[in-house]
C-alpha positions as a Markdown table, in Angstrom:
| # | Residue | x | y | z |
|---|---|---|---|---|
| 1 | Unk | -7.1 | 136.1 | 94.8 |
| 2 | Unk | -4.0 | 135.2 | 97.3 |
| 3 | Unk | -2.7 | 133.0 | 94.6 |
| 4 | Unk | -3.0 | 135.7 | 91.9 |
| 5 | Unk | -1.3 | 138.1 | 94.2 |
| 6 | Unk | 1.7 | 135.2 | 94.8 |
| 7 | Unk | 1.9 | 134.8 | 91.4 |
| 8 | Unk | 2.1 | 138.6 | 90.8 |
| 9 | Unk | 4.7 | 139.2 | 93.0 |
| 10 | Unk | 6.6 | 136.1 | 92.4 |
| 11 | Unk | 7.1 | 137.5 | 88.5 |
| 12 | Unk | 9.0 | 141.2 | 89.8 |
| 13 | Unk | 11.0 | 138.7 | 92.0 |
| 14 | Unk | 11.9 | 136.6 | 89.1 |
| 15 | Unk | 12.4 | 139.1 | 87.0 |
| 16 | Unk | 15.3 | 141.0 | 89.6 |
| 17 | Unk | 16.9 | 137.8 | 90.6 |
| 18 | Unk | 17.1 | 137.2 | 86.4 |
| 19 | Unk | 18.0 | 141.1 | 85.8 |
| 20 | Unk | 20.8 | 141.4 | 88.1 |
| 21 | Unk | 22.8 | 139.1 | 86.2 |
| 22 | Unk | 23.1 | 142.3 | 84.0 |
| 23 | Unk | 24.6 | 144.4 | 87.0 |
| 24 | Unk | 28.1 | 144.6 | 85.0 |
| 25 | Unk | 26.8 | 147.2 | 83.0 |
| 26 | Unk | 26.3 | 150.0 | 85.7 |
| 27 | Unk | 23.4 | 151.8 | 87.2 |
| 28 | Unk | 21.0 | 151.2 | 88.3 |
| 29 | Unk | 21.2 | 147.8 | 87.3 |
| 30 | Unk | 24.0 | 147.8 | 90.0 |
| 31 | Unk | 21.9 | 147.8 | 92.7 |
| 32 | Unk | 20.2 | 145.2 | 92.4 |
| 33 | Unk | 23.0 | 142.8 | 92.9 |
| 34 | Unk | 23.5 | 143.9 | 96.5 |
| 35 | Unk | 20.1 | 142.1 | 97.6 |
| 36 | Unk | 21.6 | 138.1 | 96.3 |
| 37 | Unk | 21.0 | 137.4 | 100.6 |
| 38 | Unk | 17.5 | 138.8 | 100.3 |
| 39 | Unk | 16.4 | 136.9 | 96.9 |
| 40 | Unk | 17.4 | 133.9 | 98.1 |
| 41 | Unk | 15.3 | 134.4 | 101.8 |
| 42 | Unk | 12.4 | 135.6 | 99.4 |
| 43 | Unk | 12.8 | 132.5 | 96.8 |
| 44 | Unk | 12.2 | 130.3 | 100.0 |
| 45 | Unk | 9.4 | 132.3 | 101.1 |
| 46 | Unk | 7.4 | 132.3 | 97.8 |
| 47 | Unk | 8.4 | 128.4 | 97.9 |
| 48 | Unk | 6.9 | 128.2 | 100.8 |
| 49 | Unk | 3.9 | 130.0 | 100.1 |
| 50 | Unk | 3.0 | 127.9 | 96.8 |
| 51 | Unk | 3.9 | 124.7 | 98.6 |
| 52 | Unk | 1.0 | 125.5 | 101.0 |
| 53 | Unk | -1.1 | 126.3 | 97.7 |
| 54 | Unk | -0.1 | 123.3 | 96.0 |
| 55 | Unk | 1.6 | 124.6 | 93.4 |
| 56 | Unk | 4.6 | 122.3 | 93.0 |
| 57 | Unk | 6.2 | 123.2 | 89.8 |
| 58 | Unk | 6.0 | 127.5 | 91.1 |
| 59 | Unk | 7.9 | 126.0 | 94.4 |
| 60 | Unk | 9.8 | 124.5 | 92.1 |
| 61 | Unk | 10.9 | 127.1 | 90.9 |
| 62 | Unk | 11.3 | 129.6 | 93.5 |
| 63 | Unk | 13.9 | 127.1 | 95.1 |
| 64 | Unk | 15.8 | 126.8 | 91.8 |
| 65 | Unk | 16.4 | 130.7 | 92.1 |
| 66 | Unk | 16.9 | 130.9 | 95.3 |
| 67 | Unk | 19.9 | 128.6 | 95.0 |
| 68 | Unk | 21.0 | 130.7 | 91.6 |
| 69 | Unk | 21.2 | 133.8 | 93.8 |
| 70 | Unk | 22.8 | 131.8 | 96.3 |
| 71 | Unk | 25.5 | 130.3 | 94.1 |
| 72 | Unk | 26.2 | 134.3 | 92.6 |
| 73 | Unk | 26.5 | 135.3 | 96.1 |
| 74 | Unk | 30.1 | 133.3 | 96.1 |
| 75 | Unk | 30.4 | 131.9 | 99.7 |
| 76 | Unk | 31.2 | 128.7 | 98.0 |
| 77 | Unk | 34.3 | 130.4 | 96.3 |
| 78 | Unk | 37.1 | 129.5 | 99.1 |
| 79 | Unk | 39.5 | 131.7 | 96.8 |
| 80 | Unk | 37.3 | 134.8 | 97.8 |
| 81 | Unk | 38.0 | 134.7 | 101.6 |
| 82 | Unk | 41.1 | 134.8 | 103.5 |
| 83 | Unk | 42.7 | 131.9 | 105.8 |
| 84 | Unk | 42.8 | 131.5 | 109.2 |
| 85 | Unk | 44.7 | 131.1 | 111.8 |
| 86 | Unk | 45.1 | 129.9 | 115.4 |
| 87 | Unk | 48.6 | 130.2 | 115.5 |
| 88 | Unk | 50.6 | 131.9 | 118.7 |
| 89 | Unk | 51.6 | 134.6 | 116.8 |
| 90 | Unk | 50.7 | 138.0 | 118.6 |
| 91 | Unk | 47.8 | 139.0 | 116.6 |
| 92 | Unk | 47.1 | 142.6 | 115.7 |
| 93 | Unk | 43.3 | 143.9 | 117.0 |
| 94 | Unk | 41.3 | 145.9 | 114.8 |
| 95 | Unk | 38.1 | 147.2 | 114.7 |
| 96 | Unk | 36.4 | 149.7 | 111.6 |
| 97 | Unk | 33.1 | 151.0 | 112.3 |
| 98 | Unk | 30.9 | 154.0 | 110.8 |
| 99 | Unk | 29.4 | 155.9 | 113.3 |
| 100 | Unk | 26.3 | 157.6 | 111.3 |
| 101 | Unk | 27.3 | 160.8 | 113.0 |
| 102 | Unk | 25.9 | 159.4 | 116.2 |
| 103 | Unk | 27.7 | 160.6 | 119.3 |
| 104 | Unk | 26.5 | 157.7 | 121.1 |
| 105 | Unk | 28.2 | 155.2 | 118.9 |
| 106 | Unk | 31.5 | 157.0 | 119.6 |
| 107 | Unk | 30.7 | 156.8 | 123.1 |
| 108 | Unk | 30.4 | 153.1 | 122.7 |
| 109 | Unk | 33.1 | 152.7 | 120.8 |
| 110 | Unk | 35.6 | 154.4 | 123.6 |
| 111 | Unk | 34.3 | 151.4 | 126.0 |
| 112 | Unk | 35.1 | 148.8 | 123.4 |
| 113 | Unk | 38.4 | 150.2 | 123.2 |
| 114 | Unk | 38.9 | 150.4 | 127.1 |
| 115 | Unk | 37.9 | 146.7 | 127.0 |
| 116 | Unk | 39.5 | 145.6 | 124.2 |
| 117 | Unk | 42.6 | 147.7 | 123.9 |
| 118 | Unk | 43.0 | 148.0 | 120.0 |
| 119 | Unk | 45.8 | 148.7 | 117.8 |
| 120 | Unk | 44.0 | 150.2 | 115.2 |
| 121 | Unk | 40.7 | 151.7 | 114.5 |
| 122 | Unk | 39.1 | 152.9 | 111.2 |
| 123 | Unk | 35.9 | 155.2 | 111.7 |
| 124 | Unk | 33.7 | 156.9 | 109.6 |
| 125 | Unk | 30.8 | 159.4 | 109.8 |
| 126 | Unk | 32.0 | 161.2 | 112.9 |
| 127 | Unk | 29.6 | 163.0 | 114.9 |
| 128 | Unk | 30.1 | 166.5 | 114.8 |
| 129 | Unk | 32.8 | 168.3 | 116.1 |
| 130 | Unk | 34.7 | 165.1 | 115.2 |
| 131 | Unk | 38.5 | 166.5 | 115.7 |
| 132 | Unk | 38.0 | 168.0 | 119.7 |
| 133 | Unk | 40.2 | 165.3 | 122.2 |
| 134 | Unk | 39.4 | 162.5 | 119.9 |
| 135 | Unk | 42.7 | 160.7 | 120.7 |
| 136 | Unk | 42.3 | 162.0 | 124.4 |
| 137 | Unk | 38.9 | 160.1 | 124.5 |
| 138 | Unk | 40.6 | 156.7 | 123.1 |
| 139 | Unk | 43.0 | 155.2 | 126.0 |
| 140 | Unk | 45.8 | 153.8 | 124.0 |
| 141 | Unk | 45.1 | 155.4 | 120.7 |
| 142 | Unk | 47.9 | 158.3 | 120.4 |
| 143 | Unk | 47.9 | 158.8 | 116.5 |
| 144 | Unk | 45.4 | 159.9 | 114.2 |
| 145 | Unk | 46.1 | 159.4 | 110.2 |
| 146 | Unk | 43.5 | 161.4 | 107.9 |
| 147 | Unk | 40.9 | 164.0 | 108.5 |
| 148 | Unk | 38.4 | 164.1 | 111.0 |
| 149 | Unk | 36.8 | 166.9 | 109.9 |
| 150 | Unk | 35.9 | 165.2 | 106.3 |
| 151 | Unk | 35.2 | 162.1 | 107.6 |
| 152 | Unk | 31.7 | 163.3 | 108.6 |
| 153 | Unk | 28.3 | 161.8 | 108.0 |
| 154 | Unk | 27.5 | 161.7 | 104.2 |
| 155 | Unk | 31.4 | 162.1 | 103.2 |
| 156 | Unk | 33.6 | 159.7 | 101.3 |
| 157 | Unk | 36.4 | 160.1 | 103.6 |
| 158 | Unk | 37.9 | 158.2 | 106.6 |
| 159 | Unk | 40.8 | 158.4 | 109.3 |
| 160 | Unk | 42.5 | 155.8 | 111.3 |
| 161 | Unk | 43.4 | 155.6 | 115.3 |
| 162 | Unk | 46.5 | 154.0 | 115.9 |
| 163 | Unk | 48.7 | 153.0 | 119.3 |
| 164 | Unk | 51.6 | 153.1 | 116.7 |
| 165 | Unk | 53.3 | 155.9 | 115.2 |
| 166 | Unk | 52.9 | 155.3 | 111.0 |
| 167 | Unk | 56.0 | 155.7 | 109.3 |
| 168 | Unk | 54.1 | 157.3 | 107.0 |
| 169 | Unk | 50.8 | 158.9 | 106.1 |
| 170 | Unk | 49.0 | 159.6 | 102.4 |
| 171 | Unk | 45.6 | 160.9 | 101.3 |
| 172 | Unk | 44.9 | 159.7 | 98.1 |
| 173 | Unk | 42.4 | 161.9 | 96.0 |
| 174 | Unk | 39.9 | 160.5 | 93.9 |
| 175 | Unk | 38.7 | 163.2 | 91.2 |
| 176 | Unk | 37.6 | 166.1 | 93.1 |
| 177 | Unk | 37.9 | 164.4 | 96.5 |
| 178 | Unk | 41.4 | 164.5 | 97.9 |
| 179 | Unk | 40.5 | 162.7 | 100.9 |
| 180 | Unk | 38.8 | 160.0 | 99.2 |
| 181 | Unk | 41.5 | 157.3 | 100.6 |
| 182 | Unk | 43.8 | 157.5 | 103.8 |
| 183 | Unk | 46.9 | 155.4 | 103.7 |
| 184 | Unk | 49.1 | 154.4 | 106.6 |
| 185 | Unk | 51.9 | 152.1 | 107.1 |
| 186 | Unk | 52.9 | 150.8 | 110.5 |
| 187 | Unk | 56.0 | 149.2 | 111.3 |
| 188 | Unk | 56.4 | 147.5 | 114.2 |
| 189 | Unk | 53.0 | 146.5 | 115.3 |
| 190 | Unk | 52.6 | 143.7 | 117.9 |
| 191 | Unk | 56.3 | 142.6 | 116.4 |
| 192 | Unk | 55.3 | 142.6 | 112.9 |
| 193 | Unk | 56.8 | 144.0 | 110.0 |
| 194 | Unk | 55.6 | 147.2 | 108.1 |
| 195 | Unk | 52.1 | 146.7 | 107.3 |
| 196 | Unk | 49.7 | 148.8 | 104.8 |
| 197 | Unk | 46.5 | 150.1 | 106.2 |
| 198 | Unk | 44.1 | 151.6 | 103.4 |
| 199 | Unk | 41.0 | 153.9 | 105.2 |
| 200 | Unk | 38.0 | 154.2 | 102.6 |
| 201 | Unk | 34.4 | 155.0 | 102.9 |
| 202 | Unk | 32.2 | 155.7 | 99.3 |
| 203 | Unk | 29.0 | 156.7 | 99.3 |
| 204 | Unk | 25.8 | 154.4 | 98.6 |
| 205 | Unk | 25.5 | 154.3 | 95.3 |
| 206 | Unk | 21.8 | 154.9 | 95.2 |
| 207 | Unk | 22.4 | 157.8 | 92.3 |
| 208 | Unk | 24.4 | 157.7 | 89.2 |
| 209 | Unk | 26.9 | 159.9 | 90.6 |
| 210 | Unk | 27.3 | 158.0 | 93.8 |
| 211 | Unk | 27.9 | 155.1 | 92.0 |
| 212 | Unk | 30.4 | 156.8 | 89.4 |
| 213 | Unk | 32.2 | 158.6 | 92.5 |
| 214 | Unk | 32.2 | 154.7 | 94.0 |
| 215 | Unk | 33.5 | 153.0 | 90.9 |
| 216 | Unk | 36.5 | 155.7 | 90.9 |
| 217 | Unk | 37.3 | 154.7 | 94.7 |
| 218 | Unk | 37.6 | 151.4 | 94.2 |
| 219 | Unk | 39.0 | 151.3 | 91.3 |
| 220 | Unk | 42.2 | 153.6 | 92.9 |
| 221 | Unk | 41.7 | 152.0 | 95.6 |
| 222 | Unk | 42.7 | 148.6 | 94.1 |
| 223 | Unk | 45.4 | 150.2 | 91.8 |
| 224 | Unk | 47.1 | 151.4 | 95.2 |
| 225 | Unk | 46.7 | 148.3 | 97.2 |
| 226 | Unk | 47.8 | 145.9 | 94.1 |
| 227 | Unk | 51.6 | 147.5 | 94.0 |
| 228 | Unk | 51.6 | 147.9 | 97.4 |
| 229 | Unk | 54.4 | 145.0 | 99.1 |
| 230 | Unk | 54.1 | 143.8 | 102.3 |
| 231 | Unk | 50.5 | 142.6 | 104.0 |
| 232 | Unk | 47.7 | 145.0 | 103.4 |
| 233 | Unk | 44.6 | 146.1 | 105.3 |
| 234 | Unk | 41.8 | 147.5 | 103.7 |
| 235 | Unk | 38.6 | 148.4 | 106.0 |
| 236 | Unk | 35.9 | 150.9 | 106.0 |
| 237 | Unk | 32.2 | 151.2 | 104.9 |
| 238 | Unk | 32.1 | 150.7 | 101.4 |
| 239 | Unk | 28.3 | 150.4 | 100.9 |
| 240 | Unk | 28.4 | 147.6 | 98.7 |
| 241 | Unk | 28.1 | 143.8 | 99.4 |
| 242 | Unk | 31.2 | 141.8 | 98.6 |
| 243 | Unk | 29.8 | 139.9 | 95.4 |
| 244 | Unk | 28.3 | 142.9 | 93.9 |
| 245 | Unk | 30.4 | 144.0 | 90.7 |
| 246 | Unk | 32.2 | 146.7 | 91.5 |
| 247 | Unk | 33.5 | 145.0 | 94.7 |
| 248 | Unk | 34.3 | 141.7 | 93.2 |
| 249 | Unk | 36.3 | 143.7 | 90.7 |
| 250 | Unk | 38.3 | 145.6 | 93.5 |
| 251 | Unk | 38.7 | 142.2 | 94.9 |
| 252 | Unk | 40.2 | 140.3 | 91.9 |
| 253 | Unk | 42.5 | 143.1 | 90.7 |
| 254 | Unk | 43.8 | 144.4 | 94.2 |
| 255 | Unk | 44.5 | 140.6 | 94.8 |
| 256 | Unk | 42.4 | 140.5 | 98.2 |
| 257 | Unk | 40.8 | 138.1 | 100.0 |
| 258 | Unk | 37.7 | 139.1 | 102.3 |
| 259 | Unk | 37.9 | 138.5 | 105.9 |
| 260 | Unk | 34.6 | 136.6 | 107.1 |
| 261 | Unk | 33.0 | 138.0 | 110.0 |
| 262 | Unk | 30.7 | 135.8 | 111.3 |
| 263 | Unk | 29.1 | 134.1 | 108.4 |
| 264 | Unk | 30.6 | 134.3 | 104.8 |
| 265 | Unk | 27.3 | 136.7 | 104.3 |
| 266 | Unk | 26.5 | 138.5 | 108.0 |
| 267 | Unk | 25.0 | 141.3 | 107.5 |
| 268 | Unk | 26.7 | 145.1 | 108.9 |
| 269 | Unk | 24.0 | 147.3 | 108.0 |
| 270 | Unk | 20.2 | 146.7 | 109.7 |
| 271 | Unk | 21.9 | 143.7 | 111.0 |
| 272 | Unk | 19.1 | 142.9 | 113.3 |
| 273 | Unk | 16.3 | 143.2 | 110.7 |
| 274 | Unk | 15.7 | 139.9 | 109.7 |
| 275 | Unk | 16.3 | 140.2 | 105.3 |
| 276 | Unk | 17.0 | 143.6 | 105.4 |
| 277 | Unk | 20.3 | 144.0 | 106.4 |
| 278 | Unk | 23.4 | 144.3 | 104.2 |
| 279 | Unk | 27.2 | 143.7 | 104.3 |
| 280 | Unk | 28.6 | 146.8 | 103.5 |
| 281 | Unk | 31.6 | 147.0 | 106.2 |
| 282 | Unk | 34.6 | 145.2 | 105.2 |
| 283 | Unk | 38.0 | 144.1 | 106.0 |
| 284 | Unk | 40.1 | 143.1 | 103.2 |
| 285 | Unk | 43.9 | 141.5 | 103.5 |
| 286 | Unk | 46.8 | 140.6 | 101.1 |
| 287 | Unk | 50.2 | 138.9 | 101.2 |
| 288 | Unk | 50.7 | 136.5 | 103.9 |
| 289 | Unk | 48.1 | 138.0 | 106.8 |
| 290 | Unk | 45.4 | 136.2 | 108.5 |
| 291 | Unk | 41.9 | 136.1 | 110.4 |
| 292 | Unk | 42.8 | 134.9 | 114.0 |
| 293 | Unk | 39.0 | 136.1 | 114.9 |
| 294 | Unk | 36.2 | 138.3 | 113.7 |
| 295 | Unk | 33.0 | 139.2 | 115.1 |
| 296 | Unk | 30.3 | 141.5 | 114.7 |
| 297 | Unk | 30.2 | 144.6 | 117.4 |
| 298 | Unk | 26.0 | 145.3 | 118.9 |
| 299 | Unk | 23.9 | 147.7 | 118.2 |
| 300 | Unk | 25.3 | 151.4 | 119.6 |
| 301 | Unk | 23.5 | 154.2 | 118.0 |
| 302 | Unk | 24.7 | 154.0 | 114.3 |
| 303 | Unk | 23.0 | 152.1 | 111.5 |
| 304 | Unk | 26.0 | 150.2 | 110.8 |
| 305 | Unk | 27.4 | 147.6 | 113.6 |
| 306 | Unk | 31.2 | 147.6 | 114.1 |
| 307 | Unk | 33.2 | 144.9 | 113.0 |
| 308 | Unk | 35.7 | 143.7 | 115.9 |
| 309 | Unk | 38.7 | 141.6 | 114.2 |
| 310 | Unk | 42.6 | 140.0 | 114.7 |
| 311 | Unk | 45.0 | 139.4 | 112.2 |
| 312 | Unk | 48.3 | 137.8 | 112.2 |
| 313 | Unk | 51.0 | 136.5 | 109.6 |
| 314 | Unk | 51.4 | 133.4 | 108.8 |
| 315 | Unk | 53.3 | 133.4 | 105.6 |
| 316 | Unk | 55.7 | 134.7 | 103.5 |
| 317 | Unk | 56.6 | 137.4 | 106.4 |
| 318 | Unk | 58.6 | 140.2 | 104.0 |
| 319 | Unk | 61.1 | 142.6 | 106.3 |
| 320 | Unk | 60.8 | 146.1 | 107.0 |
């Protein structure tokens, strides 16, 4: 009976880890691309568990795809992820983080900037009010780019604290949203020259119209960021994991690389539930900038753990 049940649910998992290599064609097929991490934990567990009922050839096989959703999961790709650096440079500190409308991950948040001393922040899902002494509750942070009251729980939208006056701020609509993208450019940061900042949250796409509405973000989003000069900084929660299609398209027409935080697959979402959790919380860079450090924040009321990072240029430095 326990081998019949193994057997049973060792088919569905073959059939998903086989399935999603049909993501490209949209939902709902989509989703199932962002679990790669947890087929390959669940290919070792069914190998496991036929192993112990002597059935070789079904370990067999379980291991065989849990490396194929290994391999499509691209942390072999070097090309994918950006360099790093140990250089002297002054690096510029950054943290994004979505706060789930939790007051008590803003709260959090304040300390880690007290400690830390940030020069930017991107946030999303504000608790509610979100726009009352924000910038007074930041030390440091004296300019605000976007809309705090869109960038609520549930809303595509996103704004970004900054020690630095931009030289300039955009919202970029997507279809009906017109805060779908915020779009800041610093000059002057830590010593460095004008840098890009793109602010983006899009909703899960657990619906055929979340997923539309994400595919149109990203999609402008990497438009945007690919005729954009000088180094670029994308960040925010863009519910999807970096090798799921629509991502990996941003990726290879924006020209990005992904900064790894952590592992080349740590979790941001349920982080501490062992398979569960998902990288959905990003930081992207183009054209010459680096990953001095990034970490993963702790647990602080929201959902989604902040991602704590430092970047600095190391090549092709463009002027102002």
């Amino acid at each position: 009976m326990v081998h019949r049940t193994l057997v049973f649910l060792f088919a569905a998992f073959a059939v998903a880890v086989l399935v999603s290599f049909l993501a490209e064609i949209g939902w709902p097929l989509d989703l199932l691309a962002h679990f790669q991490a947890q087929y390959v934990l669940a290919g070792l567990l069914f190998a496991v568990g036929f192993a112990v009922c002597r059935t070789w050839s079904m370990a067999a096989l379980a291991v065989c795809l849990s490396l194929v959703a290994l391999v499509r999961m691209g942390i072999f790709d070097d090309g994918r992820f950006a360099a790093s650096s140990d250089a002297a440079e002054p690096a510029i500190s950054v943290a994004t983080a979505n706060l789930f409308g939790s007051a008590s991950a803003l709260d959090d948040l304040i300390e880690e900037n007290t400690a830390r001393g940030f020069d930017l922040m991107i946030l999303t899902e504000l608790p509610v009010p979100a726009d009352q002494g924000l910038l007074d509750r930041f030390k440091g942070m004296l300019h605000l780019a976007g809309t705090p009251d869109q960038a609520l729980g549930g809303r595509p939208a996103a704004i970004i604290l900054s020690r630095t006056e931009p030289r300039s701020v955009e919202l970029i609509p997507v279809g009906r949203n017109p805060f779908a993208i915020t779009k800041a450019v610093y000059c002057g940061v830590q010593a460095e020259p004008c840098m890009s900042v793109f602010a983006v949250h899009t909703l899960p796409p657990f619906r055929r119209d979340f997923y539309l509405h994400q595919a149109d973000i990203l999609q402008k989003l990497a438009s945007e960021v690919a005729k954009t000069p000088g180094p670029v900084l994308v960040a925010g929660d863009m519910n999807a994991a970096s090798w799921a299609p629509l991502l990996r398209q941003f990726q290879e027409t924006a020209k990005v690389r992904k900064a790894v935080c952590g592992s080349r697959w740590t979790p941001t979402w349920l982080a501490p539930v062992p398979g569960i959790g998902l990288e959905l919380d990003h930081f992207f860079v183009r054209n010459g900038l680096a990953v001095k450090n990034c970490e993963l924040g702790h647990f602080n009321g929201s959902d989604h753990w902040p991602v704590f990072a430092e970047f600095t240029l190391v090549e092709g430095k463009p002027s102002d």
